[in-house]
């Protein structure tokens, strides 16, 4: 068992999933902060009160205490379509590659891969998600530019904890094309009438302590500033900001229906997707795939990953202020249920995997269950159940959905089948 993961979490999580018809297990070890009670103790009874009072105060807490504030300042971005193939993937796709260059070449460049269904008569809805290993890993398509990926330098001495091991950037090998194809299911997405836009998250900021200086954050610092203040954005904030810059491009692409962008994120990129959605309402539908603690899951359930583990192994993800909550999950002024609620009333799908104990699947379920009250303020529906469903049995409404599938921490064909069904129903697309 990895440090920072509790054995109790492992056992309680597994038991919770098997006992589908037992009385609900405890939702959390400490009382959860309530979406529908303001910080002044007064109830939030209407959509208006949520939008005008509660949501802004939660936004401020997430920004100042968890992910760090995203600078309001704009940075110059130049988008250049570098290639187009109208007969990609044996003719089923149009493939465009776009480079987003920040600050006139001073900042990093983000490489966007866009697939659209070939022969579409109208603009396509698209899934958008960052990838972990470079665009070329998403499909075994020889036309995708090989990414410059950041990897640990094998020749560098390993430092205890691993956090500051030097990383190097190098061009990925041909043999890694399509290595993450099972996580993206491009053919299924296209066949359902959707496009897919993706970019390598390391283009926005490489994922290691010290990676910040190679990413976009310094572009938005004040003159002379070199480190983030304790309430300023961490890497998750930078990746979320990058997602919004990709939407800026998608709004200009003639093949994309930018009112129907479904944001998907897995794991740390699921945390990122939820924070991006809280800040930018252009994401019309959101999918949290096993986003775990710091995402859909609940800090106040003492199962799975701890805040200490997050802050020790990934000290660059959250803002400086979040480090004060190490060992004090009950004192974080917000929790996963409130993060999920920030997407309301837009449709949200929360998914877990049975063996992903780090993410605490029951925590992800209860979080979505409790968050449902905010959808109800808008006349929408929540999960409609207080019982964790059996594995591979999605539950919920047209607006809020949940499943826990068999297997490990991953994104699978099963997951995509559910997401495509959910998004098709909500976006009314014809397959
Ligand atoms: C680690 C980390 C999780 C994270 C996951 C991932 O397991 O502890 O918080 O979600 O990596 O991104 O795959």
CSV table of C-alpha atoms and ligand atoms in Angstrom, one decimal:
chain,number,residue,atom,x,y,z
A,1,UNK,CA,0.0,0.0,0.0
A,2,UNK,CA,1.4,3.4,-0.9
A,3,UNK,CA,2.2,5.9,1.8
A,4,UNK,CA,-0.7,8.3,2.5
A,5,UNK,CA,-3.3,5.7,1.6
A,6,UNK,CA,-5.2,4.3,4.6
A,7,UNK,CA,-5.8,0.6,4.9
A,8,UNK,CA,-9.2,1.5,6.5
A,9,UNK,CA,-10.0,3.3,3.2
A,10,UNK,CA,-9.3,0.2,1.2
A,11,UNK,CA,-11.5,-2.0,3.3
A,12,UNK,CA,-14.4,0.4,3.8
A,13,UNK,CA,-14.4,1.2,0.1
A,14,UNK,CA,-14.6,-2.4,-0.9
A,15,UNK,CA,-17.3,-3.2,1.6
A,16,UNK,CA,-19.4,-0.2,0.6
A,17,UNK,CA,-19.4,-1.3,-3.0
A,18,UNK,CA,-20.5,-4.9,-2.3
A,19,UNK,CA,-23.2,-3.9,0.2
A,20,UNK,CA,-25.3,-2.3,-2.5
A,21,UNK,CA,-28.6,-2.8,-0.7
A,22,UNK,CA,-27.5,-2.2,2.9
A,23,UNK,CA,-28.3,1.1,4.6
A,24,UNK,CA,-26.1,3.8,3.2
A,25,UNK,CA,-22.6,3.6,4.8
A,26,UNK,CA,-21.5,6.8,6.4
A,27,UNK,CA,-21.1,9.5,3.9
A,28,UNK,CA,-18.1,11.1,5.5
A,29,UNK,CA,-16.1,11.1,8.8
A,30,UNK,CA,-16.7,14.8,9.4
A,31,UNK,CA,-19.8,16.9,8.5
A,32,UNK,CA,-19.6,18.1,4.9
A,33,UNK,CA,-19.8,21.8,4.0
A,34,UNK,CA,-23.3,22.3,2.6
A,35,UNK,CA,-23.8,23.8,-0.9
A,36,UNK,CA,-27.2,25.1,0.2
A,37,UNK,CA,-26.1,27.0,3.3
A,38,UNK,CA,-24.3,30.3,2.9
A,39,UNK,CA,-21.2,31.2,5.0
A,40,UNK,CA,-23.5,33.4,7.0
A,41,UNK,CA,-25.5,30.3,8.0
A,42,UNK,CA,-28.5,31.3,5.9
A,43,UNK,CA,-30.2,28.8,3.6
A,44,UNK,CA,-29.8,29.1,-0.2
A,45,UNK,CA,-33.3,28.5,-1.5
A,46,UNK,CA,-33.2,29.6,-5.1
A,47,UNK,CA,-31.2,29.5,-8.2
A,48,UNK,CA,-30.8,33.3,-7.8
A,49,UNK,CA,-29.3,32.9,-4.3
A,50,UNK,CA,-27.0,30.2,-5.5
A,51,UNK,CA,-25.7,32.3,-8.5
A,52,UNK,CA,-25.5,35.6,-6.7
A,53,UNK,CA,-24.4,34.5,-3.2
A,54,UNK,CA,-23.2,31.0,-2.7
A,55,UNK,CA,-21.5,30.2,-5.9
A,56,UNK,CA,-19.3,33.4,-5.8
A,57,UNK,CA,-18.2,32.7,-2.3
A,58,UNK,CA,-17.4,29.1,-3.1
A,59,UNK,CA,-15.5,30.2,-6.1
A,60,UNK,CA,-13.4,32.5,-4.0
A,61,UNK,CA,-12.7,29.7,-1.4
A,62,UNK,CA,-11.6,27.2,-4.1
A,63,UNK,CA,-9.4,29.9,-5.7
A,64,UNK,CA,-7.8,31.2,-2.5
A,65,UNK,CA,-7.5,27.9,-0.6
A,66,UNK,CA,-7.3,25.0,-3.0
A,67,UNK,CA,-6.2,25.6,-6.6
A,68,UNK,CA,-5.0,29.2,-6.4
A,69,UNK,CA,-6.4,32.2,-8.2
A,70,UNK,CA,-6.1,32.3,-12.0
A,71,UNK,CA,-4.7,35.6,-13.2
A,72,UNK,CA,-7.4,37.7,-14.9
A,73,UNK,CA,-4.8,39.2,-17.2
A,74,UNK,CA,-4.8,38.0,-20.8
A,75,UNK,CA,-1.8,36.8,-22.7
A,76,UNK,CA,-1.4,37.0,-26.4
A,77,UNK,CA,-2.1,33.6,-28.1
A,78,UNK,CA,-1.5,33.0,-31.8
A,79,UNK,CA,-3.3,29.9,-33.2
A,80,UNK,CA,-1.9,28.4,-36.4
A,81,UNK,CA,-3.4,25.4,-38.3
A,82,UNK,CA,-0.2,23.5,-39.2
A,83,UNK,CA,-1.8,20.6,-41.0
A,84,UNK,CA,-5.1,19.3,-42.3
A,85,UNK,CA,-6.0,15.9,-43.7
A,86,UNK,CA,-9.5,15.4,-44.9
A,87,UNK,CA,-9.2,11.6,-45.2
A,88,UNK,CA,-7.5,10.7,-41.9
A,89,UNK,CA,-8.1,7.3,-40.2
A,90,UNK,CA,-9.0,5.5,-43.4
A,91,UNK,CA,-11.3,8.3,-44.4
A,92,UNK,CA,-13.5,8.5,-41.3
A,93,UNK,CA,-12.0,11.7,-40.0
A,94,UNK,CA,-10.9,15.1,-40.8
A,95,UNK,CA,-7.7,15.7,-38.8
A,96,UNK,CA,-6.4,19.2,-38.0
A,97,UNK,CA,-3.4,20.1,-36.0
A,98,UNK,CA,-3.1,23.5,-34.5
A,99,UNK,CA,-0.3,25.2,-32.6
A,100,UNK,CA,-1.2,27.7,-29.9
A,101,UNK,CA,1.8,29.9,-29.4
A,102,UNK,CA,1.9,32.1,-26.3
A,103,UNK,CA,3.3,35.5,-26.0
A,104,UNK,CA,4.8,35.8,-29.4
A,105,UNK,CA,7.1,32.8,-29.0
A,106,UNK,CA,8.4,33.7,-25.5
A,107,UNK,CA,6.0,31.2,-23.9
A,108,UNK,CA,5.5,27.6,-24.6
A,109,UNK,CA,3.5,26.2,-27.5
A,110,UNK,CA,0.5,24.0,-27.1
A,111,UNK,CA,-0.2,21.4,-29.9
A,112,UNK,CA,-3.8,20.8,-30.4
A,113,UNK,CA,-5.1,17.7,-32.2
A,114,UNK,CA,-8.6,17.9,-33.6
A,115,UNK,CA,-10.5,15.0,-35.2
A,116,UNK,CA,-13.9,15.7,-36.7
A,117,UNK,CA,-16.2,13.1,-38.3
A,118,UNK,CA,-15.7,13.1,-42.1
A,119,UNK,CA,-18.6,14.3,-44.2
A,120,UNK,CA,-20.5,16.1,-41.5
A,121,UNK,CA,-22.9,18.6,-43.0
A,122,UNK,CA,-23.0,20.7,-39.8
A,123,UNK,CA,-20.7,21.6,-37.0
A,124,UNK,CA,-19.8,18.8,-34.7
A,125,UNK,CA,-20.1,18.6,-31.0
A,126,UNK,CA,-16.7,17.8,-29.6
A,127,UNK,CA,-15.1,16.1,-26.6
A,128,UNK,CA,-12.2,18.0,-25.2
A,129,UNK,CA,-9.6,16.5,-22.9
A,130,UNK,CA,-5.9,16.8,-22.1
A,131,UNK,CA,-3.8,13.7,-22.6
A,132,UNK,CA,-0.9,12.4,-20.4
A,133,UNK,CA,1.6,11.2,-23.0
A,134,UNK,CA,1.4,13.4,-26.2
A,135,UNK,CA,-1.2,13.6,-29.0
A,136,UNK,CA,0.5,10.8,-30.9
A,137,UNK,CA,-0.5,8.4,-28.1
A,138,UNK,CA,-4.2,9.0,-28.6
A,139,UNK,CA,-4.5,7.1,-32.0
A,140,UNK,CA,-2.1,5.0,-34.0
A,141,UNK,CA,-2.3,7.6,-36.8
A,142,UNK,CA,1.1,8.2,-38.6
A,143,UNK,CA,-0.1,11.8,-39.4
A,144,UNK,CA,0.0,13.0,-35.8
A,145,UNK,CA,3.1,15.0,-35.0
A,146,UNK,CA,5.2,13.2,-32.5
A,147,UNK,CA,5.1,15.2,-29.2
A,148,UNK,CA,8.0,16.6,-27.3
A,149,UNK,CA,7.3,14.9,-24.0
A,150,UNK,CA,8.8,15.5,-20.6
A,151,UNK,CA,10.2,12.4,-18.9
A,152,UNK,CA,12.3,11.7,-15.9
A,153,UNK,CA,16.0,11.8,-16.8
A,154,UNK,CA,17.2,8.2,-16.2
A,155,UNK,CA,20.8,9.4,-15.8
A,156,UNK,CA,19.9,11.8,-13.0
A,157,UNK,CA,20.4,10.7,-9.4
A,158,UNK,CA,17.1,9.9,-7.7
A,159,UNK,CA,16.2,12.1,-4.8
A,160,UNK,CA,14.1,10.7,-2.0
A,161,UNK,CA,10.4,11.5,-2.6
A,162,UNK,CA,11.0,11.8,-6.3
A,163,UNK,CA,9.6,15.3,-6.4
A,164,UNK,CA,12.7,17.2,-7.6
A,165,UNK,CA,14.2,14.5,-9.9
A,166,UNK,CA,15.3,16.4,-13.0
A,167,UNK,CA,13.1,16.0,-16.1
A,168,UNK,CA,14.1,16.3,-19.7
A,169,UNK,CA,12.1,17.0,-22.9
A,170,UNK,CA,12.6,14.8,-25.9
A,171,UNK,CA,10.7,13.7,-29.0
A,172,UNK,CA,8.7,10.6,-28.3
A,173,UNK,CA,9.5,7.4,-30.1
A,174,UNK,CA,7.5,6.2,-33.2
A,175,UNK,CA,6.7,3.1,-31.3
A,176,UNK,CA,4.5,5.0,-28.8
A,177,UNK,CA,1.9,6.0,-31.4
A,178,UNK,CA,-1.5,4.9,-30.2
A,179,UNK,CA,-0.2,3.7,-26.8
A,180,UNK,CA,-3.1,5.4,-25.1
A,181,UNK,CA,-5.7,4.6,-27.8
A,182,UNK,CA,-7.8,2.4,-25.5
A,183,UNK,CA,-8.3,5.5,-23.3
A,184,UNK,CA,-9.6,7.6,-26.2
A,185,UNK,CA,-11.7,5.3,-28.4
A,186,UNK,CA,-11.4,7.8,-31.3
A,187,UNK,CA,-13.4,5.6,-33.8
A,188,UNK,CA,-16.3,5.2,-31.3
A,189,UNK,CA,-16.4,9.0,-30.7
A,190,UNK,CA,-16.4,9.8,-34.5
A,191,UNK,CA,-19.0,7.1,-35.2
A,192,UNK,CA,-21.3,8.7,-32.7
A,193,UNK,CA,-21.0,12.0,-34.5
A,194,UNK,CA,-18.6,13.8,-32.2
A,195,UNK,CA,-15.2,15.3,-32.7
A,196,UNK,CA,-12.3,15.0,-30.3
A,197,UNK,CA,-9.9,17.8,-29.4
A,198,UNK,CA,-6.9,17.0,-27.2
A,199,UNK,CA,-3.5,18.4,-26.2
A,200,UNK,CA,-0.6,17.1,-24.1
A,201,UNK,CA,-0.9,18.6,-20.6
A,202,UNK,CA,2.9,18.9,-20.4
A,203,UNK,CA,2.8,21.5,-23.2
A,204,UNK,CA,0.9,23.8,-20.8
A,205,UNK,CA,3.1,23.0,-17.8
A,206,UNK,CA,5.3,19.9,-17.4
A,207,UNK,CA,4.0,17.9,-14.4
A,208,UNK,CA,6.8,18.0,-11.8
A,209,UNK,CA,7.9,20.2,-9.0
A,210,UNK,CA,9.9,22.9,-10.8
A,211,UNK,CA,8.0,22.3,-14.1
A,212,UNK,CA,6.4,25.7,-13.6
A,213,UNK,CA,9.3,27.6,-15.1
A,214,UNK,CA,8.8,25.7,-18.4
A,215,UNK,CA,5.1,26.4,-18.6
A,216,UNK,CA,2.6,29.2,-19.0
A,217,UNK,CA,2.4,30.4,-15.4
A,218,UNK,CA,5.4,32.8,-15.5
A,219,UNK,CA,3.8,34.5,-18.5
A,220,UNK,CA,1.1,35.8,-16.2
A,221,UNK,CA,3.3,36.7,-13.2
A,222,UNK,CA,3.7,40.4,-12.2
A,223,UNK,CA,7.0,41.9,-13.4
A,224,UNK,CA,9.9,40.5,-11.4
A,225,UNK,CA,7.8,37.7,-9.9
A,226,UNK,CA,9.3,34.2,-10.0
A,227,UNK,CA,7.3,32.2,-7.6
A,228,UNK,CA,3.5,31.9,-7.1
A,229,UNK,CA,2.1,33.6,-4.0
A,230,UNK,CA,0.3,31.2,-1.6
A,231,UNK,CA,-3.1,32.1,-3.1
A,232,UNK,CA,-2.0,32.0,-6.7
A,233,UNK,CA,-2.5,29.1,-9.1
A,234,UNK,CA,-0.7,25.8,-9.0
A,235,UNK,CA,-0.2,23.4,-12.0
A,236,UNK,CA,-3.9,22.3,-11.9
A,237,UNK,CA,-4.9,25.9,-12.3
A,238,UNK,CA,-2.5,26.2,-15.3
A,239,UNK,CA,-3.8,23.1,-17.0
A,240,UNK,CA,-7.4,24.4,-16.5
A,241,UNK,CA,-6.5,27.7,-18.0
A,242,UNK,CA,-4.9,25.9,-20.9
A,243,UNK,CA,-8.2,24.1,-21.5
A,244,UNK,CA,-10.0,27.5,-21.8
A,245,UNK,CA,-7.4,28.6,-24.3
A,246,UNK,CA,-8.2,25.6,-26.4
A,247,UNK,CA,-11.9,26.5,-26.3
A,248,UNK,CA,-10.9,30.0,-27.5
A,249,UNK,CA,-9.6,28.2,-30.6
A,250,UNK,CA,-12.5,25.8,-31.0
A,251,UNK,CA,-14.9,28.8,-31.1
A,252,UNK,CA,-13.2,29.8,-34.3
A,253,UNK,CA,-13.0,26.4,-36.0
A,254,UNK,CA,-15.6,26.1,-38.8
A,255,UNK,CA,-16.2,22.4,-38.1
A,256,UNK,CA,-16.8,22.7,-34.4
A,257,UNK,CA,-20.1,23.5,-32.6
A,258,UNK,CA,-18.5,25.4,-29.7
A,259,UNK,CA,-21.9,25.4,-27.8
A,260,UNK,CA,-21.6,21.6,-27.4
A,261,UNK,CA,-18.2,21.0,-25.9
A,262,UNK,CA,-18.0,18.1,-23.5
A,263,UNK,CA,-15.0,18.3,-21.2
A,264,UNK,CA,-13.5,15.0,-20.1
A,265,UNK,CA,-10.6,14.5,-17.6
A,266,UNK,CA,-9.1,11.4,-16.0
A,267,UNK,CA,-7.6,11.4,-12.6
A,268,UNK,CA,-5.4,14.5,-12.0
A,269,UNK,CA,-6.8,15.8,-15.3
A,270,UNK,CA,-10.3,15.0,-13.9
A,271,UNK,CA,-9.5,17.4,-11.0
A,272,UNK,CA,-8.4,19.8,-13.7
A,273,UNK,CA,-11.5,19.4,-15.7
A,274,UNK,CA,-13.8,20.1,-12.7
A,275,UNK,CA,-11.8,23.2,-11.8
A,276,UNK,CA,-11.8,24.4,-15.4
A,277,UNK,CA,-15.6,23.9,-15.6
A,278,UNK,CA,-16.1,25.9,-12.4
A,279,UNK,CA,-14.3,28.8,-14.0
A,280,UNK,CA,-15.5,28.6,-17.5
A,281,UNK,CA,-19.1,28.0,-18.4
A,282,UNK,CA,-18.3,27.3,-22.1
A,283,UNK,CA,-17.8,23.7,-21.1
A,284,UNK,CA,-21.4,22.6,-21.8
A,285,UNK,CA,-21.0,19.1,-20.2
A,286,UNK,CA,-18.4,17.6,-17.9
A,287,UNK,CA,-17.0,14.2,-17.3
A,288,UNK,CA,-15.0,13.4,-14.2
A,289,UNK,CA,-13.3,10.0,-14.7
A,290,UNK,CA,-11.8,8.8,-11.4
A,291,UNK,CA,-10.7,12.3,-10.4
A,292,UNK,CA,-10.4,11.3,-6.7
A,293,UNK,CA,-9.3,13.6,-3.9
A,294,UNK,CA,-8.9,17.1,-5.0
A,295,UNK,CA,-11.6,16.2,-7.6
A,296,UNK,CA,-15.0,14.5,-7.1
A,297,UNK,CA,-14.0,12.7,-3.9
A,298,UNK,CA,-14.4,13.9,-0.4
A,299,UNK,CA,-11.5,15.1,1.8
A,300,UNK,CA,-13.7,14.5,4.8
A,301,UNK,CA,-13.9,10.7,4.2
A,302,UNK,CA,-10.8,9.2,5.7
A,303,UNK,CA,-10.4,6.7,2.9
A,304,UNK,CA,-8.1,6.6,-0.1
A,305,UNK,CA,-5.6,9.3,-0.7
A,306,UNK,CA,-4.9,11.9,2.0
A,307,UNK,CA,-4.2,15.6,1.6
A,308,UNK,CA,-0.8,14.9,3.0
A,309,UNK,CA,-0.1,12.5,0.1
A,310,UNK,CA,-1.3,15.0,-2.5
A,311,UNK,CA,0.8,17.8,-1.0
A,312,UNK,CA,3.9,15.8,-0.5
A,313,UNK,CA,4.1,13.8,-3.8
A,314,UNK,CA,2.6,16.6,-6.0
A,315,UNK,CA,3.5,19.8,-4.2
A,316,UNK,CA,3.1,21.8,-7.4
A,317,UNK,CA,-0.6,20.9,-8.1
A,318,UNK,CA,-2.4,23.0,-5.6
A,319,UNK,CA,-1.8,26.5,-4.2
A,320,UNK,CA,0.5,27.2,-1.3
A,321,UNK,CA,-2.5,27.8,1.1
A,322,UNK,CA,-3.7,24.2,0.5
A,323,UNK,CA,-0.6,22.9,2.2
A,324,UNK,CA,-2.0,24.2,5.5
A,325,UNK,CA,-4.7,21.5,5.3
A,326,UNK,CA,-2.3,18.6,5.4
A,327,UNK,CA,-3.5,16.5,8.4
A,328,UNK,CA,-6.7,18.6,8.7
A,329,UNK,CA,-9.2,17.4,6.1
A,330,UNK,CA,-12.0,18.6,8.3
A,331,UNK,CA,-10.7,22.2,8.0
A,332,UNK,CA,-10.7,22.6,4.3
A,333,UNK,CA,-13.4,25.3,3.8
A,334,UNK,CA,-14.8,23.4,0.7
A,335,UNK,CA,-15.0,19.7,-0.4
A,336,UNK,CA,-15.6,17.6,-3.5
A,337,UNK,CA,-19.4,17.9,-3.3
A,338,UNK,CA,-19.1,21.7,-3.7
A,339,UNK,CA,-16.6,21.4,-6.6
A,340,UNK,CA,-19.1,19.2,-8.4
A,341,UNK,CA,-21.9,21.7,-7.7
A,342,UNK,CA,-19.9,24.4,-9.5
A,343,UNK,CA,-20.8,22.7,-12.8
A,344,UNK,CA,-24.6,22.9,-12.2
A,345,UNK,CA,-26.9,23.1,-14.0
A,346,UNK,CA,-24.7,21.8,-16.8
A,347,UNK,CA,-24.8,18.0,-17.2
A,348,UNK,CA,-22.1,16.2,-15.2
A,349,UNK,CA,-21.0,12.5,-15.2
A,350,UNK,CA,-19.0,11.2,-12.3
A,351,UNK,CA,-17.3,7.8,-12.8
A,352,UNK,CA,-15.3,5.5,-10.5
A,353,UNK,CA,-13.5,2.2,-10.9
A,354,UNK,CA,-14.0,-0.6,-8.3
A,355,UNK,CA,-10.3,-1.2,-7.8
A,356,UNK,CA,-9.3,2.5,-7.7
A,357,UNK,CA,-9.0,2.7,-3.9
A,358,UNK,CA,-6.9,5.8,-4.1
A,359,UNK,CA,-9.8,7.8,-5.5
A,360,UNK,CA,-12.2,6.3,-2.9
A,361,UNK,CA,-15.2,5.3,-5.2
A,362,UNK,CA,-17.8,5.6,-2.4
A,363,UNK,CA,-16.6,9.1,-1.8
A,364,UNK,CA,-17.1,10.0,-5.4
A,365,UNK,CA,-20.6,8.6,-5.3
A,366,UNK,CA,-21.7,10.3,-2.1
A,367,UNK,CA,-20.2,13.6,-3.3
A,368,UNK,CA,-22.3,13.5,-6.5
A,369,UNK,CA,-25.3,12.4,-4.5
A,370,UNK,CA,-25.0,15.3,-2.1
A,371,UNK,CA,-24.2,17.8,-4.9
A,372,UNK,CA,-27.5,16.9,-6.6
A,373,UNK,CA,-29.4,19.5,-4.5
A,374,UNK,CA,-27.9,22.3,-6.5
A,375,UNK,CA,-29.2,20.8,-9.8
A,376,UNK,CA,-32.6,20.6,-8.1
A,377,UNK,CA,-32.5,24.4,-7.5
A,378,UNK,CA,-32.5,24.7,-11.2
A,379,UNK,CA,-35.4,22.4,-11.7
A,380,UNK,CA,-33.1,19.6,-12.8
A,381,UNK,CA,-32.6,16.2,-11.2
A,382,UNK,CA,-29.8,14.7,-9.1
A,383,UNK,CA,-28.7,11.1,-8.9
A,384,UNK,CA,-32.1,10.0,-7.6
A,385,UNK,CA,-30.7,7.4,-5.3
A,386,UNK,CA,-28.8,7.2,-2.0
A,387,UNK,CA,-27.5,3.7,-2.6
A,388,UNK,CA,-24.2,3.0,-4.3
A,389,UNK,CA,-25.1,1.1,-7.5
A,390,UNK,CA,-23.7,-2.3,-8.3
A,391,UNK,CA,-20.7,-2.3,-10.6
A,392,UNK,CA,-21.3,-1.5,-14.3
A,393,UNK,CA,-24.8,-0.1,-13.6
A,394,UNK,CA,-25.0,3.6,-14.3
A,395,UNK,CA,-27.5,5.6,-12.3
A,396,UNK,CA,-28.8,9.1,-12.3
A,397,UNK,CA,-30.7,11.6,-14.3
A,398,UNK,CA,-30.2,13.4,-17.6
A,399,UNK,CA,-28.3,16.0,-15.7
A,400,UNK,CA,-26.2,14.0,-13.2
A,401,UNK,CA,-24.9,10.5,-13.7
A,402,UNK,CA,-22.7,8.1,-11.9
A,403,UNK,CA,-21.1,4.7,-12.5
A,404,UNK,CA,-18.6,2.5,-10.9
A,405,UNK,CA,-17.2,0.0,-13.3
A,406,UNK,CA,-15.2,-3.2,-12.6
A,407,UNK,CA,-11.4,-2.9,-12.9
A,408,UNK,CA,-8.6,-0.5,-12.2
A,409,UNK,CA,-7.8,3.2,-12.5
A,410,UNK,CA,-8.1,3.9,-16.2
A,411,UNK,CA,-10.5,5.1,-19.0
A,412,UNK,CA,-12.0,2.2,-20.9
A,413,UNK,CA,-14.3,1.4,-23.7
A,414,UNK,CA,-17.0,0.8,-21.2
A,415,UNK,CA,-16.6,4.3,-19.8
A,416,UNK,CA,-16.7,5.9,-23.3
A,417,UNK,CA,-19.9,3.9,-24.1
A,418,UNK,CA,-21.6,5.6,-21.1
A,419,UNK,CA,-20.2,9.0,-21.9
A,420,UNK,CA,-21.3,8.9,-25.5
A,421,UNK,CA,-24.8,7.8,-24.5
A,422,UNK,CA,-25.0,10.6,-21.9
A,423,UNK,CA,-23.6,13.3,-24.2
A,424,UNK,CA,-25.7,12.2,-27.2
A,425,UNK,CA,-28.9,12.4,-25.1
A,426,UNK,CA,-28.0,15.8,-23.7
A,427,UNK,CA,-26.7,17.2,-27.0
A,428,UNK,CA,-29.4,15.6,-29.1
A,429,UNK,CA,-27.0,14.4,-31.7
A,430,UNK,CA,-27.9,11.7,-34.3
A,431,UNK,CA,-25.4,8.9,-34.5
B,1,LIG,C1,-1.8,9.7,-8.3
B,1,LIG,C2,-2.4,10.7,-7.4
B,1,LIG,C3,-3.9,10.9,-7.7
B,1,LIG,C4,-4.1,11.2,-9.1
B,1,LIG,C5,-3.4,10.1,-9.9
B,1,LIG,C6,-3.5,10.3,-11.5
B,1,LIG,O1,-2.4,8.4,-8.0
B,1,LIG,O2,-2.2,10.3,-6.0
B,1,LIG,O3,-4.4,12.1,-6.9
B,1,LIG,O4,-5.5,11.3,-9.4
B,1,LIG,O5,-2.1,10.0,-9.6
B,1,LIG,O6,-3.5,11.4,-11.9
B,1,LIG,O7,-3.4,9.3,-12.1
